[in-house]
CSV table of C-alpha atoms in Angstrom, one decimal:
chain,number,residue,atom,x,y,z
A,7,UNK,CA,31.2,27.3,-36.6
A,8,UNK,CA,34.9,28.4,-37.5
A,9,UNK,CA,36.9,25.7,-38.8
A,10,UNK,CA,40.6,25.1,-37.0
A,11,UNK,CA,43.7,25.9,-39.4
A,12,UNK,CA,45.5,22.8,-39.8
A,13,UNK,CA,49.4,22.6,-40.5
A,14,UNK,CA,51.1,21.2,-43.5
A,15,UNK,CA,51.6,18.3,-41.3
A,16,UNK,CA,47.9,17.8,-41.1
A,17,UNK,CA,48.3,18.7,-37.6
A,18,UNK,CA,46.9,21.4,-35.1
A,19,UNK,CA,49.1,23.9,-33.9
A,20,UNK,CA,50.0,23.5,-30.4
A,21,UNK,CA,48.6,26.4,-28.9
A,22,UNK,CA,45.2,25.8,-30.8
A,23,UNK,CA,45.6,22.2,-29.3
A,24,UNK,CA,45.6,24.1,-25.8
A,25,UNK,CA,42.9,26.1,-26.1
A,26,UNK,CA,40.8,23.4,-27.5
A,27,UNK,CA,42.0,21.1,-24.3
A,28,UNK,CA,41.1,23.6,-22.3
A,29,UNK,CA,37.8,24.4,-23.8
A,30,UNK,CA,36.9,20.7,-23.7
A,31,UNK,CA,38.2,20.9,-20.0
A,32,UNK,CA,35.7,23.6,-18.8
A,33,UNK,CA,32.4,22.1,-20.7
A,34,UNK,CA,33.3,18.5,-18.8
A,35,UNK,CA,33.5,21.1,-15.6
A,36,UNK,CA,36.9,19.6,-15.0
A,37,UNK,CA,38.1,23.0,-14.3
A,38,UNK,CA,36.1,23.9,-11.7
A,39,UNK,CA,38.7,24.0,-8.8
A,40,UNK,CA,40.4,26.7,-10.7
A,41,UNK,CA,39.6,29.8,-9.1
A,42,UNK,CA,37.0,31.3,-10.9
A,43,UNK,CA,36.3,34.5,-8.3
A,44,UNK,CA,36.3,37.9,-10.3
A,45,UNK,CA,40.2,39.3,-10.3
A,46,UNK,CA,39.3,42.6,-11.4
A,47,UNK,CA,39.2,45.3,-9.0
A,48,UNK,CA,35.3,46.7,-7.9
A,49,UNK,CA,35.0,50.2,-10.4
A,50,UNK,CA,34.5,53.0,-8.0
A,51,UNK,CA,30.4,53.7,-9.1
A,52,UNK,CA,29.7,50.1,-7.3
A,53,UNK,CA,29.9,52.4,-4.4
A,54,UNK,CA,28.3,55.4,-5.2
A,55,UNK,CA,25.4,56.4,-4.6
A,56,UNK,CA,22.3,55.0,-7.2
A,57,UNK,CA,21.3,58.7,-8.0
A,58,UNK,CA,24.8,59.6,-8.8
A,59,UNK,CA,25.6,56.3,-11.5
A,60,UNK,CA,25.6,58.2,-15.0
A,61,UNK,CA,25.2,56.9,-18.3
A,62,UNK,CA,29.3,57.3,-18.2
A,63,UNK,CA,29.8,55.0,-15.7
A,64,UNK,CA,27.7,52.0,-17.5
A,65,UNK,CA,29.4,52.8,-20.1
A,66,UNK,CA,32.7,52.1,-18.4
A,67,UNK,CA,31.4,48.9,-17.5
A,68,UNK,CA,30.0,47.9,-20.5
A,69,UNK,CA,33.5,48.6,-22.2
A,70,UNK,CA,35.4,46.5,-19.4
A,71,UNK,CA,33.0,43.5,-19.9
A,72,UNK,CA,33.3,43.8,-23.9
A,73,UNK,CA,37.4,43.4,-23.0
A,74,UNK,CA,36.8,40.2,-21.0
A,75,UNK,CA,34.2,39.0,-23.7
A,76,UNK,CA,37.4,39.5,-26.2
A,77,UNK,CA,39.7,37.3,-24.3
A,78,UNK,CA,36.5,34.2,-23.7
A,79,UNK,CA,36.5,34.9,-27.8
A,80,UNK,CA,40.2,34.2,-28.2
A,81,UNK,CA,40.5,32.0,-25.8
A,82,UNK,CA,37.6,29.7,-27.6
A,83,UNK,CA,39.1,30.7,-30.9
A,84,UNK,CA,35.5,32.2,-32.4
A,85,UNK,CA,35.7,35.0,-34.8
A,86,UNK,CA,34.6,38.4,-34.2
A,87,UNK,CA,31.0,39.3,-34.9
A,88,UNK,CA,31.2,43.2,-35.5
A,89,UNK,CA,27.7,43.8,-37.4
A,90,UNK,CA,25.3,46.2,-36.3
A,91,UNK,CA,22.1,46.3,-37.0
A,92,UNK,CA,20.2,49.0,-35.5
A,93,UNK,CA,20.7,53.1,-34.5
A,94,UNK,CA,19.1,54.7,-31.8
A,95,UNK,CA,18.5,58.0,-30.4
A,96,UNK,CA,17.3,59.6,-27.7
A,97,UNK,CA,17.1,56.5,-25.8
A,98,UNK,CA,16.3,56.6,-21.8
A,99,UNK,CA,17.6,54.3,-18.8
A,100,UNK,CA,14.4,52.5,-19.6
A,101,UNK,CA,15.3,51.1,-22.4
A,102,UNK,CA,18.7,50.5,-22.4
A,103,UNK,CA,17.7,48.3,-19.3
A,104,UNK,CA,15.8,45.9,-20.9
A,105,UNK,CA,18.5,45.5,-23.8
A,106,UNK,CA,21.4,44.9,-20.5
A,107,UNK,CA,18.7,42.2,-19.1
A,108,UNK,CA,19.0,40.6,-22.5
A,109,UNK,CA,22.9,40.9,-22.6
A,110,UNK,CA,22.6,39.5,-18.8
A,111,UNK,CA,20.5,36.5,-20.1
A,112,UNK,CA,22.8,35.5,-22.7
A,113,UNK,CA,25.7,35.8,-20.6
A,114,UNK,CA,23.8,33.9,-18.1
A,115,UNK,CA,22.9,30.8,-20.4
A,116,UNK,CA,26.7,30.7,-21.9
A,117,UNK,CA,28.5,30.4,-18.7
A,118,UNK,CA,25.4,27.9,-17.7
A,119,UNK,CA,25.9,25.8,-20.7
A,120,UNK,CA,30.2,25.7,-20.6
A,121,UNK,CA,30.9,25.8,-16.8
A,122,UNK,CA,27.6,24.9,-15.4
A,123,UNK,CA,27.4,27.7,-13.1
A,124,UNK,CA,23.6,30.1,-13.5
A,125,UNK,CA,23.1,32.9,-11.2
A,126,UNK,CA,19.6,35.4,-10.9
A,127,UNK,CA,19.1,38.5,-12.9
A,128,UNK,CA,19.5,41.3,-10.2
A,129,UNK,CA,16.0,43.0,-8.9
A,130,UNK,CA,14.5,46.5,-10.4
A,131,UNK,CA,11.9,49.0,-10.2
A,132,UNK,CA,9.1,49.9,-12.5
A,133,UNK,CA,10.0,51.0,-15.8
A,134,UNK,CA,9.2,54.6,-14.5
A,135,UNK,CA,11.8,54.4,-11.9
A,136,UNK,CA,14.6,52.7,-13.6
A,137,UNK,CA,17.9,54.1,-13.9
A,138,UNK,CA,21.3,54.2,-15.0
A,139,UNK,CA,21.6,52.7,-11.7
A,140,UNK,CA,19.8,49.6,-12.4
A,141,UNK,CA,21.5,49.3,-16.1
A,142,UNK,CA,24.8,49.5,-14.1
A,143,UNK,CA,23.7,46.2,-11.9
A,144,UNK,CA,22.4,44.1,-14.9
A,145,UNK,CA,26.1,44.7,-16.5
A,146,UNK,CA,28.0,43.9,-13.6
A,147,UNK,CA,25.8,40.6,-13.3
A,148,UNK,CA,26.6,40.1,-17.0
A,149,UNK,CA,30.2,40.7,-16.2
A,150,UNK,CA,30.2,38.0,-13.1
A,151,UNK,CA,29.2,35.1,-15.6
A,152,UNK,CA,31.6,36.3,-18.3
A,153,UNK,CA,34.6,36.3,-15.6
A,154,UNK,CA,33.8,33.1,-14.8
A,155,UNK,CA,33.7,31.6,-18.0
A,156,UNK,CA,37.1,33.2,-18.4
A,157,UNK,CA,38.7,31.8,-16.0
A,158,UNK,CA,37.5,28.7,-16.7
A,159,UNK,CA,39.5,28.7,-19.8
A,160,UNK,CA,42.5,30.0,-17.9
A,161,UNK,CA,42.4,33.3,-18.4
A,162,UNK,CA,44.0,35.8,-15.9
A,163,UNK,CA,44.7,39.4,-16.9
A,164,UNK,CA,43.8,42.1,-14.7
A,165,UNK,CA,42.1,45.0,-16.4
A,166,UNK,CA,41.2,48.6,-14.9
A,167,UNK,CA,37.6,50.0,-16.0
A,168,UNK,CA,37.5,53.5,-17.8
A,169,UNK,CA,37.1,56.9,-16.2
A,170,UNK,CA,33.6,57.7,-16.9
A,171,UNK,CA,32.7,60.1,-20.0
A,172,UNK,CA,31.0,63.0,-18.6
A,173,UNK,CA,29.5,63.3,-22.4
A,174,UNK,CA,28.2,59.9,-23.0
A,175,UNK,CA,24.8,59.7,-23.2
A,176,UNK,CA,21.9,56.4,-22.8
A,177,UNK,CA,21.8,55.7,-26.5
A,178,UNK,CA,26.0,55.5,-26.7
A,179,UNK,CA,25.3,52.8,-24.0
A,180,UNK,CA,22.4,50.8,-25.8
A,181,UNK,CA,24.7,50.3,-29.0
A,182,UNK,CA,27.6,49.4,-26.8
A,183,UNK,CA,25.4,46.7,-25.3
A,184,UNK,CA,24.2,45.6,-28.6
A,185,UNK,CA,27.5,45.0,-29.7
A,186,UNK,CA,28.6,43.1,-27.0
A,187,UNK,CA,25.2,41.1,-26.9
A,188,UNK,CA,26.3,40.2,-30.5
A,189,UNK,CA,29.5,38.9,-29.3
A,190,UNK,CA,28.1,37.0,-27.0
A,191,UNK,CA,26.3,35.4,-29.3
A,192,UNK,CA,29.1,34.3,-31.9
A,193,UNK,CA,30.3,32.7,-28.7
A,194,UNK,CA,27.5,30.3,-28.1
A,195,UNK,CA,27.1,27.1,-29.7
A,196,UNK,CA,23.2,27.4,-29.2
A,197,UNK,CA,22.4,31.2,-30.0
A,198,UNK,CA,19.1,32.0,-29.9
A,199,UNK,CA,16.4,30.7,-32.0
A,200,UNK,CA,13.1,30.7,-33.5
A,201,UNK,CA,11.4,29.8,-30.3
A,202,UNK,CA,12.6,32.5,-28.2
A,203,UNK,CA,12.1,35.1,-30.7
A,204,UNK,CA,8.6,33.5,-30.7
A,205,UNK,CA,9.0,33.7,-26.5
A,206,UNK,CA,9.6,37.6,-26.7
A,207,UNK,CA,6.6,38.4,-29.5
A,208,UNK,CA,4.3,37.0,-27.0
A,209,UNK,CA,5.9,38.9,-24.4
A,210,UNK,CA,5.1,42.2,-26.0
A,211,UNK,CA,1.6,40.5,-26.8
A,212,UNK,CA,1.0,39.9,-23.2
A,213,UNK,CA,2.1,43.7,-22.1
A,214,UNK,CA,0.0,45.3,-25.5
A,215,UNK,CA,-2.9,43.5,-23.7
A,216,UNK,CA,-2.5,45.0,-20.4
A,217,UNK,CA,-1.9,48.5,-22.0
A,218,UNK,CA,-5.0,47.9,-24.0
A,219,UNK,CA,-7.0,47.6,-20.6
A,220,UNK,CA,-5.5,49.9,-18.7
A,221,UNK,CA,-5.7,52.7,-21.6
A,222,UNK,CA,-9.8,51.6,-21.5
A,223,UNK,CA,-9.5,50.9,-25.2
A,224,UNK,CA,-12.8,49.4,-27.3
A,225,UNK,CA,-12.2,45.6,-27.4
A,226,UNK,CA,-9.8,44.2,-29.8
A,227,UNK,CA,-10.5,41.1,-32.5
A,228,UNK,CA,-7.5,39.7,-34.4
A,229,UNK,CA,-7.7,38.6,-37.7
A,230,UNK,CA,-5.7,35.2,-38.6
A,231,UNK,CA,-2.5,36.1,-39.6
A,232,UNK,CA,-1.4,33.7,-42.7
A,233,UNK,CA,1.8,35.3,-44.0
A,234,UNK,CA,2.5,31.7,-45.6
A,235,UNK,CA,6.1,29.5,-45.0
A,236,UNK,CA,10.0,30.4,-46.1
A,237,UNK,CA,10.7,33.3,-44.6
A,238,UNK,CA,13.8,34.1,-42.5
A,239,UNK,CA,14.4,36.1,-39.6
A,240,UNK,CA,15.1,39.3,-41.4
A,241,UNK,CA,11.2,39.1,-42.3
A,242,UNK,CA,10.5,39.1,-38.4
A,243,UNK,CA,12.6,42.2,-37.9
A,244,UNK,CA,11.7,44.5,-40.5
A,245,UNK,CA,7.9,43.8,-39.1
A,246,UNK,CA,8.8,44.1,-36.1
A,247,UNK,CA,9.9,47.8,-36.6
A,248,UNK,CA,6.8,48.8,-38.2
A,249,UNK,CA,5.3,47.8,-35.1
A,250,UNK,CA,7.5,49.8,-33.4
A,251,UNK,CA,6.7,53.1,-35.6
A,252,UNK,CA,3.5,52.7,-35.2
A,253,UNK,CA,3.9,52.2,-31.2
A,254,UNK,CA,6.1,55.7,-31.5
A,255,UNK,CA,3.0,57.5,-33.1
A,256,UNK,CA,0.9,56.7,-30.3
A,257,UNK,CA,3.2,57.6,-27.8
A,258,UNK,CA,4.1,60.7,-30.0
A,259,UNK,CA,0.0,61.7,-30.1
A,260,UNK,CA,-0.1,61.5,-26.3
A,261,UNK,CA,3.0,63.5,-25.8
A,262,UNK,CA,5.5,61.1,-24.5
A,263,UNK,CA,9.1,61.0,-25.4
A,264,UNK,CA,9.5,58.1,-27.6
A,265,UNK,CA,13.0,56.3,-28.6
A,266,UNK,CA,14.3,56.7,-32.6
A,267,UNK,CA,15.3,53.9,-34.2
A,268,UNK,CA,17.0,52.9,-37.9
A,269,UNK,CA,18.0,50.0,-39.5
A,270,UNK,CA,21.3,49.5,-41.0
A,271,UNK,CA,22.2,48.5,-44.2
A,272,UNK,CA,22.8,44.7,-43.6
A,273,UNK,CA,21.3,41.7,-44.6
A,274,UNK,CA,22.8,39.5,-41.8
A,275,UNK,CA,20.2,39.5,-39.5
A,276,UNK,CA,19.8,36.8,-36.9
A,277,UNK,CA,16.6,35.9,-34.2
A,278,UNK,CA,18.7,37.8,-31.8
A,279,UNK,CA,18.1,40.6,-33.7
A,280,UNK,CA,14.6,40.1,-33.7
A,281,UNK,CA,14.8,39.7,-30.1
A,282,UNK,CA,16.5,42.8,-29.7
A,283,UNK,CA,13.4,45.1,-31.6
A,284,UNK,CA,10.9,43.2,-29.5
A,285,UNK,CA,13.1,43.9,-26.2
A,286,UNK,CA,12.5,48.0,-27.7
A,287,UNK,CA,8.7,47.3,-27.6
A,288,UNK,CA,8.9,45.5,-24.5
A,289,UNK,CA,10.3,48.3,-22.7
A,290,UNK,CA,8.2,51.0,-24.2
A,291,UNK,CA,5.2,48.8,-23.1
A,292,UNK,CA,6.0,48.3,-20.0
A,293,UNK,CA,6.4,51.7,-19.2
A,294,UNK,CA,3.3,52.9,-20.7
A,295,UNK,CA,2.1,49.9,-18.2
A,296,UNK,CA,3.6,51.4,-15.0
A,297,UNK,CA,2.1,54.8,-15.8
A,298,UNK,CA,-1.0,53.4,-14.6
A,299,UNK,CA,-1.0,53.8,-10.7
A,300,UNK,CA,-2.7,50.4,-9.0
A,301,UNK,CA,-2.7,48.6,-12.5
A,302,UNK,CA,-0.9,45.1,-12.8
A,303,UNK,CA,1.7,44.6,-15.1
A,304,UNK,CA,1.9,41.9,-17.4
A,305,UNK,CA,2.5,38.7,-16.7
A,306,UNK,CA,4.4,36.1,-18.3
A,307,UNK,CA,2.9,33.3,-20.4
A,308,UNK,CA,2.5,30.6,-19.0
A,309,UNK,CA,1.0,28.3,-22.2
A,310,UNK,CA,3.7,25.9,-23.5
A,311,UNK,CA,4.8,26.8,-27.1
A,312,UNK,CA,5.0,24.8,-30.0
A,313,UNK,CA,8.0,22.4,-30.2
A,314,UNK,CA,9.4,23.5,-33.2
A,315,UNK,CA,9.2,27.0,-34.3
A,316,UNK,CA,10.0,28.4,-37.8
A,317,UNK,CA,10.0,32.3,-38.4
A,318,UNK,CA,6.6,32.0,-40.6
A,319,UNK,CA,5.3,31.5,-37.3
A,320,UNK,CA,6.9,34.3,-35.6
A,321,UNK,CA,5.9,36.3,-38.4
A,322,UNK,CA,2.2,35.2,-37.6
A,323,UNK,CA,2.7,36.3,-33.9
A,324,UNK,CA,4.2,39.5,-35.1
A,325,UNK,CA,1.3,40.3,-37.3
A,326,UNK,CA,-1.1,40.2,-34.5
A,327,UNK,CA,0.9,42.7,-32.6
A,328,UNK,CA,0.7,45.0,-35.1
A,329,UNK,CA,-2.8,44.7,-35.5
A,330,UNK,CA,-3.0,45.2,-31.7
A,331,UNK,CA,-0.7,48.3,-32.1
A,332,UNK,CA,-2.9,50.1,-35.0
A,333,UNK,CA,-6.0,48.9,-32.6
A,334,UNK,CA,-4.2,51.2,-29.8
A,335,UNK,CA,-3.6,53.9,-32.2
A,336,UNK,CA,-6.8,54.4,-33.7
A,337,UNK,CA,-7.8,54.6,-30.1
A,338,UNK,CA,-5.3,57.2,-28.9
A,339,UNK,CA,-6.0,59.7,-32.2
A,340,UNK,CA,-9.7,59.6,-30.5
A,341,UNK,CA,-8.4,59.8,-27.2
A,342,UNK,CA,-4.8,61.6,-27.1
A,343,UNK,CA,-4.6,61.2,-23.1
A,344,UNK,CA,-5.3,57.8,-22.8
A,345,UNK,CA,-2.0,56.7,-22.1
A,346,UNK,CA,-1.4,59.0,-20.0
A,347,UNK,CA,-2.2,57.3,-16.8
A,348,UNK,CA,-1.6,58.6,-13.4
A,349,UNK,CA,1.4,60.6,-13.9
C-alpha cells in the first residue's frame, strides 16, 4: 500500500484529502446517484460485423480501457505497476481470450468490491471458434466495470478510441492485456492470492483430465507431490512453464500450432502471474478439448478447497500437472494423432 505524502504541517494536501474523501465516498456506496453510465462514445467495431473485428480493433479497445484504468489509478492515488513478466508469440484469438476473461474478472471483482456493482462475463464459443470478435466483448465488459468505478470517484473525461492498426497482430494484444491486468491489480486492495492460483491449477487439472480421455490415453497414477514448505509464488510460475513446454511438445508432435512463450528477467512475480501461465494452459487445453466432436468439456470443481492456501501447496498441485502433461506426452510420441480429434 502507498503511503500518503504528508506536508510540513503534518497535514494532507488538500487535493489528496479529496481524493481520499471521495474514495472513502464510493466504498460506503454513497456515490451511487452519481451517474455512473459509460460517457464515452460506442467505437465503431461494436457494430461491425463479428467476422470483420481484427486484432486492431481489440487493440484499440484494450488501449482506451488502459486510459480509463490510469485515471481510477490517479484518482485512488496507487502507483503504477509497469512490470512484465512474460513474451509471447504467435499467439491466436484463443488464447488471448482467456487472458481478456481474466482481465474481465478482475475488473469485475474491483468495481464489486468499491461500488458494489458485479455484472456477467459475456457468452462465447468453443475454443475452436473464438475470435477477435469474442476478445473484443470480454474487453468492452471489462471496460463497463472500469467506467463505473470511475465515475464513482468523479471522474469525467471523454476519450475517443484509436483507429485500428491494420499491422497489429493477437500476441501485440495479449501483452497489452497483461499490462493492464497488472494495473488492475495494483488497484485492488485484495489482489489475488494463493487460493485462486490454487483455483486455476485445478482448473487445468480438470481440463488435462478430459483431454486425457478424450485423447484415449493409458490410465494415469500420480505420484504424491512433497516439494516441502517456504516457497513463493515465483516457484509456482517457473513450474508452471515447464508444464507448459512440455504441453507445446505434444501439441508440436501432433502438428498443431502451439503459442511461444518467455519469461522476463524479473524477480517480482506475484499469484497473478501464476494465474496468468495457468490461464495459457487453460486455453491450450480447452482447445485441444473442443477438437473432439461430441466430447464434454471440462467441468468446474466443485470440491471446497482448503481454507488457507500457501504456494507449497500450489506447488504440489502444479507438480501433478506436470506429471499429467509428461503422462500425455509419452502417449502422443506413441501416438502422434491422438490429439487430433475430429477436425
Amino acid at each position: 500500500m502507498p503511503t500518503l505524502a504528508v506536508n510540513p504541517a503534518g497535514r494532507l494536501p488538500v487535493l489528496r484529502k479529496f481524493r481520499l474523501l471521495v474514495l472513502c465516498m464510493a466504498c460506503a456506496g454513497l456515490v451511487a446517484a452519481e451517474p455512473v453510465e459509460p460517457a464515452e462514445p460506442v467505437e465503431p467495431a461494436a457494430r461491425m460485423e463479428r467476422a470483420d473485428i481484427t486484432p486492431g480493433h481489440v487493440l484499440a479497445r484494450v488501449n482506451l480501457l488502459a486510459r480509463l484504468v490510469e485515471d481510477v489509478r490517479w484518482l485512488m492515488g496507487r502507483p503504477r505497476n509497469e512490470l512484465r513478466t512474460l513474451h509471447v508469440q504467435d499467439a491466436r484469438p484463443r488464447e488471448v481470450y482467456y487472458q481478456a476473461q481474466s482481465l474481465f474478472l478482475k475488473a469485475n471483482r474491483l468495481a464489486a468490491g468499491t461500488v458494489g456493482r458485479a455484472i456477467e462475463l459475456p457468452s462465447a464459443p468453443t475454443a475452436t471458434q473464438l475470435q477477435p470478435a469474442d476478445v473484443y466483448r470480454v474487453v468492452v465488459a471489462a471496460q463497463s466495470q472500469i467506467q463505473v468505478l470511475r465515475a464513482a470517484l468523479g471522474g469525467r473525461e471523454t476519450y475517443e478510441a484509436d483507429a485500428a492498426d491494420p499491422a497489429a497482430t493477437p500476441s501485440d494484444v495479449y501483452h497489452r492485456v497483461l499490462s493492464v491486468a497488472r494495473q488492475i491489480n495494483a488497484l485492488s486492495d485484495q489482489p489475488p492470492n494463493a487460493a485462486e492460483s490454487l483455483q486455476t491449477v485445478n482448473q487445468a487439472i480438470s481440463e488435462l483430465q478430459q483431454l486425457l480421455a478424450n485423447a484415449k490415453a493409458p490410465p494415469f497414477s500420480a505420484r504424491d507431490e512433497k516439494p516441502g514448505m517456504g516457497h513463493v509464488p515465483g516457484d509456482v510460475f517457473h513450474r508452471l512453464l515447464q508444464g507448459m513446454r512440455i504441453l507445446s511438445q505434444a501439441m508440436q508432435l501432433a502438428d498443431i500450432p502451439v503459442l511461444r512463450v518467455t519469461p522476463l528477467n524479473t524477480s517480482w512475480i506475484e499469484d497473478s502471474d501464476v494465474i496468468d501461465v495457468a490461464n495459457m494452459l487453460i486455453s491450450e487445453l480447452a482447445y485441444l478439448n473442443s477438437r473432439f466432436p461430441g466430447r464434454s468439456a471440462a467441468g468446474a470443481d466443485e470440491e471446497p478447497g482448503p481454507g488457507f492456501v500457501v504456494p507449497s501447496l500450489v506447488l504440489r498441485q502444479v507438480g501433478t500437472l506436470e506429471q499429467m502433461l509428461l503422462h500425455l506426452l509419452r502417449h502422443v510420441e506413441r501416438q502422434p494423432d491422438s490429439l487430433q480429434g475430429g477436425d
